[in-house]
Coordinates of N, CA and C in Angstrom, one line a residue:
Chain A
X4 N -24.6 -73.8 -167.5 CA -24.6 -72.4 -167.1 C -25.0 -71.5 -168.2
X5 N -26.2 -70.5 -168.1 CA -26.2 -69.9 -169.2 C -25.5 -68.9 -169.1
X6 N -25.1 -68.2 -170.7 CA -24.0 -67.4 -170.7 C -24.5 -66.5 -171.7
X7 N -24.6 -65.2 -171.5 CA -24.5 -63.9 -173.1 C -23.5 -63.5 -172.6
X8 N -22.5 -63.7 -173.9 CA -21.3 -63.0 -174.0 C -21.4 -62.1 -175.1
X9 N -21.4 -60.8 -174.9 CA -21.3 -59.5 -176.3 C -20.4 -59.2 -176.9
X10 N -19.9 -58.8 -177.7 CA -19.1 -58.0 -178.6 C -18.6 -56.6 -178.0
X11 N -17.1 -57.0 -178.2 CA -16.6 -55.3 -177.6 C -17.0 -54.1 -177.7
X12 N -16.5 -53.0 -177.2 CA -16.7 -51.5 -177.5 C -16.4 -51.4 -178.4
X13 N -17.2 -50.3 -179.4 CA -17.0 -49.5 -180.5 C -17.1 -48.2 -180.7
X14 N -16.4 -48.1 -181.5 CA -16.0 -46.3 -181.5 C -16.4 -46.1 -182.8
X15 N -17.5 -45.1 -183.3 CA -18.1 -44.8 -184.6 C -18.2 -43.5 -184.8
X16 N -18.1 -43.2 -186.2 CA -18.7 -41.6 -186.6 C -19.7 -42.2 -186.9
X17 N -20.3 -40.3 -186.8 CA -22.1 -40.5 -187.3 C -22.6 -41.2 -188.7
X18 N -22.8 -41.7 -188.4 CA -23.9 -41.9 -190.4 C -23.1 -43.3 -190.3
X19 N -22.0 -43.7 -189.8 CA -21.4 -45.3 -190.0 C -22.9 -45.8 -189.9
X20 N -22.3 -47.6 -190.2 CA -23.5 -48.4 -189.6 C -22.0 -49.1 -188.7
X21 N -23.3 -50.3 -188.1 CA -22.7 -50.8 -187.1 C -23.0 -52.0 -186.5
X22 N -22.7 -53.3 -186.7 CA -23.5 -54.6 -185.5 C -23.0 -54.9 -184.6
X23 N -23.5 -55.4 -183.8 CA -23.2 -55.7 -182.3 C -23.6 -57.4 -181.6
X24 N -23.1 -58.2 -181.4 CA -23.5 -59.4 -181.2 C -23.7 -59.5 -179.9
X25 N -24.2 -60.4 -179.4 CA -25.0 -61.1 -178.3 C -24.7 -63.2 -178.4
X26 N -23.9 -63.4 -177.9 CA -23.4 -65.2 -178.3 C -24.3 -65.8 -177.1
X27 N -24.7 -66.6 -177.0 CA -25.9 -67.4 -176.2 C -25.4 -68.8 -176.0
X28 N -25.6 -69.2 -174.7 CA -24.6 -70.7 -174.3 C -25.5 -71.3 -173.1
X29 N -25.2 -72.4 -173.2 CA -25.9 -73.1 -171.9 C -27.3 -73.4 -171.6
X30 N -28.0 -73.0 -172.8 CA -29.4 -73.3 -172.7 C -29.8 -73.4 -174.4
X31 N -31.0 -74.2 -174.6 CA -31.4 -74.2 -175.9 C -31.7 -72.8 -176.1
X32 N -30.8 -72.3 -177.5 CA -31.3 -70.5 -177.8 C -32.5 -70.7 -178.4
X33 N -33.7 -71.4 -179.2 CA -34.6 -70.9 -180.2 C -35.7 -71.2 -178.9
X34 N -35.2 -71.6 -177.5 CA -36.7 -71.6 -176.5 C -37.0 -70.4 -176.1
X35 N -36.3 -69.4 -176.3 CA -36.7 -68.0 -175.3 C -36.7 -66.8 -175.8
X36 N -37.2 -65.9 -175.4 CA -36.8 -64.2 -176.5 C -35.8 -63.4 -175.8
X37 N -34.7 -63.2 -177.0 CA -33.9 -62.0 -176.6 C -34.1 -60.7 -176.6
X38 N -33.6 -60.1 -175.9 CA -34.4 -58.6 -176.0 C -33.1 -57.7 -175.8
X39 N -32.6 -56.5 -176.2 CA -31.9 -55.2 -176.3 C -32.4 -54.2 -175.4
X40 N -31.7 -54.0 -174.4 CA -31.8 -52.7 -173.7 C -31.2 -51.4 -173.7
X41 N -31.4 -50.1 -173.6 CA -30.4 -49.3 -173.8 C -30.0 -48.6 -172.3
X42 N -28.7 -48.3 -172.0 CA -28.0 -47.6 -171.0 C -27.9 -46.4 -171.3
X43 N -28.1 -45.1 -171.9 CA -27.2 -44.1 -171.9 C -26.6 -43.3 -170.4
X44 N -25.6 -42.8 -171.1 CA -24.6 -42.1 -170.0 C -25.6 -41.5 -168.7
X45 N -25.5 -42.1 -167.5 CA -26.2 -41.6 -166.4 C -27.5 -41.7 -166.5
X46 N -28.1 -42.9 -167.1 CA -29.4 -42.5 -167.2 C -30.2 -44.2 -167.1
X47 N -31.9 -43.9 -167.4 CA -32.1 -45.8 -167.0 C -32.0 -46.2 -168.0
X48 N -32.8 -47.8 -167.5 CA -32.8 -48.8 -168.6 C -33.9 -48.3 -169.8
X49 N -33.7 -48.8 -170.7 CA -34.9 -48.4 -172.1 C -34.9 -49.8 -172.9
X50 N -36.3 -50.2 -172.3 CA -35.8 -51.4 -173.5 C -36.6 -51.1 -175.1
X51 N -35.3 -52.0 -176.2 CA -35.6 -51.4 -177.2 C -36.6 -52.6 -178.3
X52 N -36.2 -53.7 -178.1 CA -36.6 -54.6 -178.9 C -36.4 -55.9 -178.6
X53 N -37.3 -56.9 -179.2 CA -37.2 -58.4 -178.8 C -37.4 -59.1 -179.6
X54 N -36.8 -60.6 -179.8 CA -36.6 -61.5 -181.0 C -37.0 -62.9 -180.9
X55 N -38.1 -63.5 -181.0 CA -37.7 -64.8 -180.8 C -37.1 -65.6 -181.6
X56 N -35.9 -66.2 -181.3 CA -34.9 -67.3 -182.2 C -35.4 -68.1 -183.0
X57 N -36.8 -68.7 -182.6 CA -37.3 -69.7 -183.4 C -37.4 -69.6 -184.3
X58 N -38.2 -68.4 -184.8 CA -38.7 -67.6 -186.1 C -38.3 -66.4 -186.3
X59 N -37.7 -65.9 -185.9 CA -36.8 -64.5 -185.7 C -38.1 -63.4 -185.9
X60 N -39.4 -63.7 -185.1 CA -40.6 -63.1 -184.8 C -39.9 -61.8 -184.1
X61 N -40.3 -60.3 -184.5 CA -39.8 -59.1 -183.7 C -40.6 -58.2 -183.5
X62 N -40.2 -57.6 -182.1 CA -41.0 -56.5 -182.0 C -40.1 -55.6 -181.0
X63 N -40.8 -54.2 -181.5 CA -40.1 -52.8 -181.6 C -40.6 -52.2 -180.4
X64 N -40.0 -51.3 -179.5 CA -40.4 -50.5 -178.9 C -40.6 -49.2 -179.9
X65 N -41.4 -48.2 -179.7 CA -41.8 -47.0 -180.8 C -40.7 -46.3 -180.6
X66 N -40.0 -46.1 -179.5 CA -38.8 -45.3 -179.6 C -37.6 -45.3 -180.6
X67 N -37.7 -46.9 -181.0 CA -36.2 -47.3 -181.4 C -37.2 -47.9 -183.3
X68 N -38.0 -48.1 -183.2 CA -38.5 -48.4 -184.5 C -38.4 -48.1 -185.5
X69 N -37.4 -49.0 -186.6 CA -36.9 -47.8 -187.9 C -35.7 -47.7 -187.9
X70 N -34.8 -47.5 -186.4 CA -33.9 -46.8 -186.1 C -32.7 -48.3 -186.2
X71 N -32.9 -49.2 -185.6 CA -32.3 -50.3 -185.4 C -32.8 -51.8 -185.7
X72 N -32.6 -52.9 -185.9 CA -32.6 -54.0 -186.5 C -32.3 -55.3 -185.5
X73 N -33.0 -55.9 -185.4 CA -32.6 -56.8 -184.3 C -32.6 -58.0 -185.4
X74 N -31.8 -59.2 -184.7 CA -31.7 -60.7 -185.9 C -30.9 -61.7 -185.0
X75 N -31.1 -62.7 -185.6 CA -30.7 -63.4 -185.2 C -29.9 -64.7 -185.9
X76 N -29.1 -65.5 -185.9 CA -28.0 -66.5 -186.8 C -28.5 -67.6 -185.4
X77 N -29.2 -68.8 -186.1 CA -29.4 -70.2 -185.2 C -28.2 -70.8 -185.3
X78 N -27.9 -71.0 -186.3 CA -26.7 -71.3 -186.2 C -25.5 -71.3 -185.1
X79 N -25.2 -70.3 -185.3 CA -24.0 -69.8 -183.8 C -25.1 -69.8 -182.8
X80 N -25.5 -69.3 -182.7 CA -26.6 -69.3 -181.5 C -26.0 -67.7 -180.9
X81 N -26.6 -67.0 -181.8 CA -26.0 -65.5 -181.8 C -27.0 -64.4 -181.9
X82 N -27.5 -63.8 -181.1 CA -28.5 -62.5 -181.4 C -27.6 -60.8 -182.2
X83 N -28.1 -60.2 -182.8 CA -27.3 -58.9 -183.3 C -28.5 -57.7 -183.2
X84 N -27.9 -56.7 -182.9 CA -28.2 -55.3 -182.4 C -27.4 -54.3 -183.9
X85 N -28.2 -54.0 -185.3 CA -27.3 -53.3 -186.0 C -27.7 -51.6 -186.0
X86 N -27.1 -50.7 -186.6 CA -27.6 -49.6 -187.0 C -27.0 -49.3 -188.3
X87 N -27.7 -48.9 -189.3 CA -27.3 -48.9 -190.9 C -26.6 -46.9 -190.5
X88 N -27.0 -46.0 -190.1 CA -26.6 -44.9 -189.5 C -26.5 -44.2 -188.7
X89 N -25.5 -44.0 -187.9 CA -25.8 -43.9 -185.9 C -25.5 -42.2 -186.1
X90 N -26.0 -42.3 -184.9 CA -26.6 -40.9 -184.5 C -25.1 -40.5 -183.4
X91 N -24.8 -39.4 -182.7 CA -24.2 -39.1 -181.9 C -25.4 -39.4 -180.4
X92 N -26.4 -39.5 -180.8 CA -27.3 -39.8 -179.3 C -27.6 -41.1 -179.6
X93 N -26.9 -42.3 -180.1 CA -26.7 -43.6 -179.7 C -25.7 -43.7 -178.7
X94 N -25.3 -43.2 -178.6 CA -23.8 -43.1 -177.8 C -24.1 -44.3 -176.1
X95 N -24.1 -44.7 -176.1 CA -24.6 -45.6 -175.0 C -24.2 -47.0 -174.3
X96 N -24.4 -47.7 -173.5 CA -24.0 -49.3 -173.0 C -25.6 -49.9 -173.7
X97 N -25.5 -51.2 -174.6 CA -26.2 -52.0 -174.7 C -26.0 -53.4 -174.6
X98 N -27.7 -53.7 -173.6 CA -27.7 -55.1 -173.3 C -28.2 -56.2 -173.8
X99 N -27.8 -57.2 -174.1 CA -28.9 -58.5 -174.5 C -29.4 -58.8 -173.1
X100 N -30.5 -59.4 -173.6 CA -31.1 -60.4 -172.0 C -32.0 -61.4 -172.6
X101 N -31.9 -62.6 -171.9 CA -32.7 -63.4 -172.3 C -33.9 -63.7 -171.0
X102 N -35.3 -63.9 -172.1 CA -36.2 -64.0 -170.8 C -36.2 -65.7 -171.0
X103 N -36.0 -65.8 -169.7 CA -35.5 -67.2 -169.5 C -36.9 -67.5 -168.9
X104 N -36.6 -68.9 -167.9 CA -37.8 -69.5 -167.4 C -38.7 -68.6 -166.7
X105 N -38.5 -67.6 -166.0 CA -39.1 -66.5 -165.4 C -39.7 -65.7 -165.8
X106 N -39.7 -65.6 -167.0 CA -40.4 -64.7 -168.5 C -39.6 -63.3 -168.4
X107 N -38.8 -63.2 -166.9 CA -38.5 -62.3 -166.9 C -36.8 -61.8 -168.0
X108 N -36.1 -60.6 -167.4 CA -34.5 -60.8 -167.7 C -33.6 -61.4 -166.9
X109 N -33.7 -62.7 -166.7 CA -33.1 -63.4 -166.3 C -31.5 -63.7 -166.0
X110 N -30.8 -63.4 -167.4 CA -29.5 -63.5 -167.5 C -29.4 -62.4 -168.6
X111 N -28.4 -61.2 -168.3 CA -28.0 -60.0 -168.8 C -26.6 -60.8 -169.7
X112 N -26.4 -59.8 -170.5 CA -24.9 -60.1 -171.2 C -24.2 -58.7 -170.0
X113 N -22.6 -58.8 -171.0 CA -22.0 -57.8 -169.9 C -22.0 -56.6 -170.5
X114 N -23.0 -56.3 -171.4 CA -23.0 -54.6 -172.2 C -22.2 -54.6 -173.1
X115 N -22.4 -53.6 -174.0 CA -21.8 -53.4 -175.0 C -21.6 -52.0 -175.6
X116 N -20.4 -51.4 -174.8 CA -20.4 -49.8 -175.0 C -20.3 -49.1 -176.4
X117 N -21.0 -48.1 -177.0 CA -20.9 -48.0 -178.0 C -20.8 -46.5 -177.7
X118 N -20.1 -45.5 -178.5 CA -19.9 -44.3 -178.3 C -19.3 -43.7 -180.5
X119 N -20.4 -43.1 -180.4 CA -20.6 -42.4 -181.9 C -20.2 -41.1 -182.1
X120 N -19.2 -40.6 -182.4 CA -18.2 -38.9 -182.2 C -17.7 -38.7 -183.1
X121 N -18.0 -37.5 -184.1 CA -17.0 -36.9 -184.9 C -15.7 -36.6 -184.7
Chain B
X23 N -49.6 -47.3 -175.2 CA -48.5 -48.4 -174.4 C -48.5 -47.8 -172.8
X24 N -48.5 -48.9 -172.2 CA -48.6 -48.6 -170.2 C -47.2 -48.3 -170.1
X25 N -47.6 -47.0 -169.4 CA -45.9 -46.6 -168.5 C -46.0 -46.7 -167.0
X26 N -44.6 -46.8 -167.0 CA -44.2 -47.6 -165.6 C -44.1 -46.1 -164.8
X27 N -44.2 -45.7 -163.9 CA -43.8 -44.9 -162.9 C -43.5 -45.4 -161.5
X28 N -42.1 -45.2 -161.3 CA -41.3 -45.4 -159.9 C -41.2 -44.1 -159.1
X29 N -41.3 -44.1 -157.9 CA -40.8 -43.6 -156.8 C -40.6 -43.7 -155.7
X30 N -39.3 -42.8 -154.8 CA -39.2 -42.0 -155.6 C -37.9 -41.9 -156.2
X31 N -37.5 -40.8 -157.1 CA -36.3 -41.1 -158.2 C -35.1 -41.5 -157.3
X32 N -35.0 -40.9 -155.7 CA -33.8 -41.3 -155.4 C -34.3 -41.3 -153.7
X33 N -33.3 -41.7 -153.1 CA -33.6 -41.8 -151.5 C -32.2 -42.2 -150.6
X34 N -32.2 -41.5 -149.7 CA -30.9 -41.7 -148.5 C -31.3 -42.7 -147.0
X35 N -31.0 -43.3 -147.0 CA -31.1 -43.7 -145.6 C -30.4 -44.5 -145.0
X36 N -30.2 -45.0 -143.6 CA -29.4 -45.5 -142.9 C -29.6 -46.8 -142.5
X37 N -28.4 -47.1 -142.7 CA -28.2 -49.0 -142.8 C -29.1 -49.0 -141.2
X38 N -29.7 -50.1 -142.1 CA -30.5 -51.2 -140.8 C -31.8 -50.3 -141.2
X39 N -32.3 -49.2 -141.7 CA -33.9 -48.5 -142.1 C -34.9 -49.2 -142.9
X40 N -35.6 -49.5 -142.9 CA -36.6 -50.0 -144.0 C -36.4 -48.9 -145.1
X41 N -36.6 -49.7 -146.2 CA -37.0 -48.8 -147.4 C -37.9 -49.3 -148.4
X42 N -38.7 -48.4 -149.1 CA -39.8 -48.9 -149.5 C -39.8 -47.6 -151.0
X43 N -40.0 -49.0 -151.9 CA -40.1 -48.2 -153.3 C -40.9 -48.6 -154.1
X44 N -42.2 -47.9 -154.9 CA -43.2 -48.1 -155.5 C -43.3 -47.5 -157.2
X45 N -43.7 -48.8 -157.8 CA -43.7 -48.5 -158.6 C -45.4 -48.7 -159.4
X46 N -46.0 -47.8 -160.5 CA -46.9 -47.8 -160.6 C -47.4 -48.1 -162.1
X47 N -48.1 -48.8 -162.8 CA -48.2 -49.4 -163.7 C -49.6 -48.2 -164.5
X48 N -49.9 -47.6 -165.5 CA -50.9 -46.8 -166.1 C -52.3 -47.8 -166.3
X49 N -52.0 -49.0 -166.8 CA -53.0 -49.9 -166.8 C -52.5 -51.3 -166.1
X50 N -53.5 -52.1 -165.6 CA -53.0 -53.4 -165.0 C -52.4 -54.3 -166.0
X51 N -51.2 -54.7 -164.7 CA -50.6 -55.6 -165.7 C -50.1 -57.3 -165.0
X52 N -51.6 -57.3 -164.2 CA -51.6 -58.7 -163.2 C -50.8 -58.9 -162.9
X53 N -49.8 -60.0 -163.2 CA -48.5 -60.4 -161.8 C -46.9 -60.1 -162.5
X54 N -47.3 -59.4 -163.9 CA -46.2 -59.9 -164.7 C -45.3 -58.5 -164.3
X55 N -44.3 -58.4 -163.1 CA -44.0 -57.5 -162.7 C -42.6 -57.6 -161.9
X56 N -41.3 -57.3 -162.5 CA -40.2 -57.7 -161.9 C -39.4 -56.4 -161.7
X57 N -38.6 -56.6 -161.0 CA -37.8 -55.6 -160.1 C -36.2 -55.8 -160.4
X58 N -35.2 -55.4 -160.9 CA -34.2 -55.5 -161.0 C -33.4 -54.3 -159.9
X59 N -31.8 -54.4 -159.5 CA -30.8 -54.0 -159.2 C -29.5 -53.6 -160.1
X60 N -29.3 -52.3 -160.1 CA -28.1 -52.3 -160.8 C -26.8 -51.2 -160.3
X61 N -25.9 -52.2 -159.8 CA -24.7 -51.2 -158.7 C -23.9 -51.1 -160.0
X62 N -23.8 -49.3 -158.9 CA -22.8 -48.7 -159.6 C -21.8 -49.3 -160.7
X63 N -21.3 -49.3 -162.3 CA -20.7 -50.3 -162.9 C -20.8 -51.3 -163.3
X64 N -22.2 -52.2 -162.9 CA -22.7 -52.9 -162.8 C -23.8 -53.3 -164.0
X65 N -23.7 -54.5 -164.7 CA -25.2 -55.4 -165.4 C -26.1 -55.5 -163.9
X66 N -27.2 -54.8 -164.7 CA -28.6 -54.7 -163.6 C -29.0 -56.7 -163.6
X67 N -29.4 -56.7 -162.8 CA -29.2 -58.4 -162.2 C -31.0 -58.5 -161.9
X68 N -31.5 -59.4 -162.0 CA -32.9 -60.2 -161.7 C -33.1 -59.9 -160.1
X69 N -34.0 -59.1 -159.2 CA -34.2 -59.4 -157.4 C -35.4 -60.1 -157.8
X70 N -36.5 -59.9 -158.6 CA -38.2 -60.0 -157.9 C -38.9 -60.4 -159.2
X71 N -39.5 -61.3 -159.7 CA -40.2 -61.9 -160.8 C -41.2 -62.2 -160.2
X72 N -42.4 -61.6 -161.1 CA -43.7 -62.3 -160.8 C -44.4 -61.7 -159.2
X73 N -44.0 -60.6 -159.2 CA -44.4 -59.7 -157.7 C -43.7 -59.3 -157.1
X74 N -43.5 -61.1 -156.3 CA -43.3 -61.4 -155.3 C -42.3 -62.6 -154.9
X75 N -41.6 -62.7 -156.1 CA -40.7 -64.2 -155.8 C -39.3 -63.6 -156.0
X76 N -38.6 -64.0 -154.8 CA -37.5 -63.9 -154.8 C -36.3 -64.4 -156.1
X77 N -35.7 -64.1 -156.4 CA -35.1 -64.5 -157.9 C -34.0 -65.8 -156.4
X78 N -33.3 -66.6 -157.6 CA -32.1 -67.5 -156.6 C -30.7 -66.5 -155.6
X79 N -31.2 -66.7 -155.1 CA -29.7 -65.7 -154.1 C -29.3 -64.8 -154.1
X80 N -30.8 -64.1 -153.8 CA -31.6 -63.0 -153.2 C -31.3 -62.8 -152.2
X81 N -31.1 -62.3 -151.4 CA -31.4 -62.0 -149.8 C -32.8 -61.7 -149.0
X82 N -33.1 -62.5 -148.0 CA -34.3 -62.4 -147.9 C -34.8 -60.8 -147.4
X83 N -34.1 -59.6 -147.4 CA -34.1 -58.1 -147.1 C -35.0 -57.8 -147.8
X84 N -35.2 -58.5 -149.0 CA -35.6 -58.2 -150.5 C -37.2 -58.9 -150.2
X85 N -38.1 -57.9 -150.7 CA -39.1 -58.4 -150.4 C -40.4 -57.8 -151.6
X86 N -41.1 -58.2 -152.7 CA -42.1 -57.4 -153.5 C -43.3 -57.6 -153.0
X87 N -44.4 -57.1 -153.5 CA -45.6 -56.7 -153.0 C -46.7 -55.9 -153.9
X88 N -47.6 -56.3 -154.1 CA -48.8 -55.4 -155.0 C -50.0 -56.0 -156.0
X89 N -50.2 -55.7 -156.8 CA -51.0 -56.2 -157.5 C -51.7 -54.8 -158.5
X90 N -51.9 -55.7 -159.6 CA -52.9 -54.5 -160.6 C -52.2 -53.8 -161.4
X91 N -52.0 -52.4 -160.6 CA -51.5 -51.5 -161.2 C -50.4 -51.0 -159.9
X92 N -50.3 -50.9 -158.6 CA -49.5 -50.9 -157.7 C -48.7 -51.8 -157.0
X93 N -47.4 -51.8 -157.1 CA -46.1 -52.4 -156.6 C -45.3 -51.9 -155.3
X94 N -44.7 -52.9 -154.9 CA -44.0 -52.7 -154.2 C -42.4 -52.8 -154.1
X95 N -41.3 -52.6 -153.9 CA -39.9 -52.9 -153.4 C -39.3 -52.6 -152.1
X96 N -39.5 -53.8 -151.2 CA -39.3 -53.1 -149.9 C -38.1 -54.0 -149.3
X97 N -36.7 -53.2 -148.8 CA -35.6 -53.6 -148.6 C -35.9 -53.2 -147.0
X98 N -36.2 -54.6 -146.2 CA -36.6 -54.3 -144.8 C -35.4 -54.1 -144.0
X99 N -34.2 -54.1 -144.1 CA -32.9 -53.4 -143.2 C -31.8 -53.0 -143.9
X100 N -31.6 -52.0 -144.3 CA -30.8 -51.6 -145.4 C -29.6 -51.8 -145.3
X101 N -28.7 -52.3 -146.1 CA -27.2 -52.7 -145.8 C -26.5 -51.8 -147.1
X102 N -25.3 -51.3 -146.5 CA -24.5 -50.8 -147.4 C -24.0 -51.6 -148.6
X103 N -24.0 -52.8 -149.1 CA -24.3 -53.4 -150.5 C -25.3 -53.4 -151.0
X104 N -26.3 -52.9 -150.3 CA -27.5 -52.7 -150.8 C -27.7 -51.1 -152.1
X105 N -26.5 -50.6 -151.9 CA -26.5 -49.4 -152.4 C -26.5 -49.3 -154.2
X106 N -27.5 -48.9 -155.2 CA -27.7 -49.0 -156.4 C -28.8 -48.2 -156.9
X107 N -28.9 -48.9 -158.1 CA -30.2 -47.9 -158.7 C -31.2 -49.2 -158.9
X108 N -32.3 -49.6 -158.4 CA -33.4 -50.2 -158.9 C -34.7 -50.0 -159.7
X109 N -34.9 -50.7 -160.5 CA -35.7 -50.4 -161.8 C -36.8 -51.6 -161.7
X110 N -38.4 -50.9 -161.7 CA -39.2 -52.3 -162.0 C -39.8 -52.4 -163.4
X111 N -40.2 -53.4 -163.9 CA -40.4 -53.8 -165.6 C -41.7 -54.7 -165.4
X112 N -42.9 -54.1 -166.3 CA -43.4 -54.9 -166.8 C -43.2 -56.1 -168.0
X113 N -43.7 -57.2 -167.8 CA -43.0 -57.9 -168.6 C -43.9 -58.8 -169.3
X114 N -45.1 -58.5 -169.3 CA -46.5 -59.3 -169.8 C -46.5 -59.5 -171.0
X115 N -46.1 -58.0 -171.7 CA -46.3 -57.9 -173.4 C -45.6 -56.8 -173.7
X116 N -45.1 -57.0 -174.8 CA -44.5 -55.5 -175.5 C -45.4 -54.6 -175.7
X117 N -44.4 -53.3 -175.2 CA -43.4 -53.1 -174.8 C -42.9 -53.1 -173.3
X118 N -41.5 -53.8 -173.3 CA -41.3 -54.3 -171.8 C -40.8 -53.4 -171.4
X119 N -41.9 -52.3 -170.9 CA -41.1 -51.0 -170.1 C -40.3 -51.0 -168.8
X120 N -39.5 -50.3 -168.9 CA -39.0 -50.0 -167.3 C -39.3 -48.8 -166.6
X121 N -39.3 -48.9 -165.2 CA -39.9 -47.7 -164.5 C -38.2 -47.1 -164.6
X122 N -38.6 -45.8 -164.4 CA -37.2 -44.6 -164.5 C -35.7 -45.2 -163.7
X123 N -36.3 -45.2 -162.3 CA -35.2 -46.0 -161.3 C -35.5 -45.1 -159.8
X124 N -34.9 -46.1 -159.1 CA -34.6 -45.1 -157.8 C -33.4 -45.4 -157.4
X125 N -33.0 -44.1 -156.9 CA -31.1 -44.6 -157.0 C -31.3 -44.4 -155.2
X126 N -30.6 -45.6 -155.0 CA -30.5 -45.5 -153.3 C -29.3 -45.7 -152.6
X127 N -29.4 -44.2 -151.6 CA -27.6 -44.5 -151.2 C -28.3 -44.5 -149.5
X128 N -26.4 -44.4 -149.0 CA -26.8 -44.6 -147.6 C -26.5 -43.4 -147.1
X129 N -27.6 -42.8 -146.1 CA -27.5 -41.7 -145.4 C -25.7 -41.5 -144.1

């Protein structure tokens, strides 16, 4: 059964940094690309970036480029979502997803709330 | 980069209504075209890959449609679990946009 399991909620001041994991199960991790979506409060999906495992080959949406770091550990079989300085308008739920056999997002993790407040 | 445009942003209707939601691609983006669901509180979940193919344990209510640059989402008898926000995504090549959403309740 494949499985993304995330890393808890976090509570940050501005300017912290921050990573966020994505754990991957049940399927070979270096056959497919992970990808990061963002939620903010009331609002849609944004996707931000994608990784493939193999070679930890990345690519940015222009929105988020600069701003965040995507990577990945073969090892654990673990994707990460970091920010070296967060903003108060990161404040948000973020997703891993893997595009599985369907190319599409196939299997979501269960979010990973992040809220950035002086 | 191609943006997705959905509509429309939201819609009411009553169980057992067809509903029908379109989303619109800026340039063609052939078949690579999926549709997700996301209820209230909810991880948005896979309905439609590739147009027109039902994802596994779908409901057959669920139905896509289109080609090019025009799509379809059409929930042919609306049931009150049916109630969420749906989002369609190109998925051909970065960047894997999503259209806005349409959030659909029941009249």
């Amino acid at each position: 059964e494949v499985q993304l399991v995330q890393s808890g909620a976090e509570v940050k001041k501005p300017g912290e940094s921050l990573r966020i994991s994505c754990k991957s199960s049940g399927y070979k991790f270096t056959s497919y690309w992970i990808s990061w979506v963002r939620q903010m409060p009331g609002k849609g999906l944004e996707w931000m970036a994608r990784i493939d495992p193999s070679d930890s080959y990345t690519t940015y949406s222009p929105s988020f480029q600069g701003h965040v770091t995507i990577s990945v550990d073969k090892s654990i079989n673990t994707a990460y979502l970091q920010w070296s300085s967060l903003r108060a308008s990161d404040s948000a739920i973020f997703y891993c997803a893997v595009e599985y056999s369907t190319l599409s997002f196939e299997y979501w993790g269960q979010g990973t709330p992040v809220t950035v407040s002086s | 980069d191609i943006q997705m445009t959905q509509s429309p942003s939201s819609l009411s209707a009553s169980v057992g209504d067809r509903v029908t939601i379109t989303c619109r691609a800026s340039q063609g983006i052939s078949k690579y075209l999926a549709w997700y669901q996301q209820k209230p509180g909810n991880v948005p979940q896979l309905l439609i890959y590739a147009v027109s193919t039902l994802q596994s344990g779908v409901p057959s209510r669920f139905s896509g449609s289109g080609s090019g640059t025009d799509f379809t989402l059409t929930i042919s008898s609306l049931q009150p679990e049916d109630v969420a926000t749906y989002y369609c995504q190109k998925y051909n090549s970065a960047p894997l946009t999503f259209g806005g959403g349409t959030k659909v309740e029941i009249k």
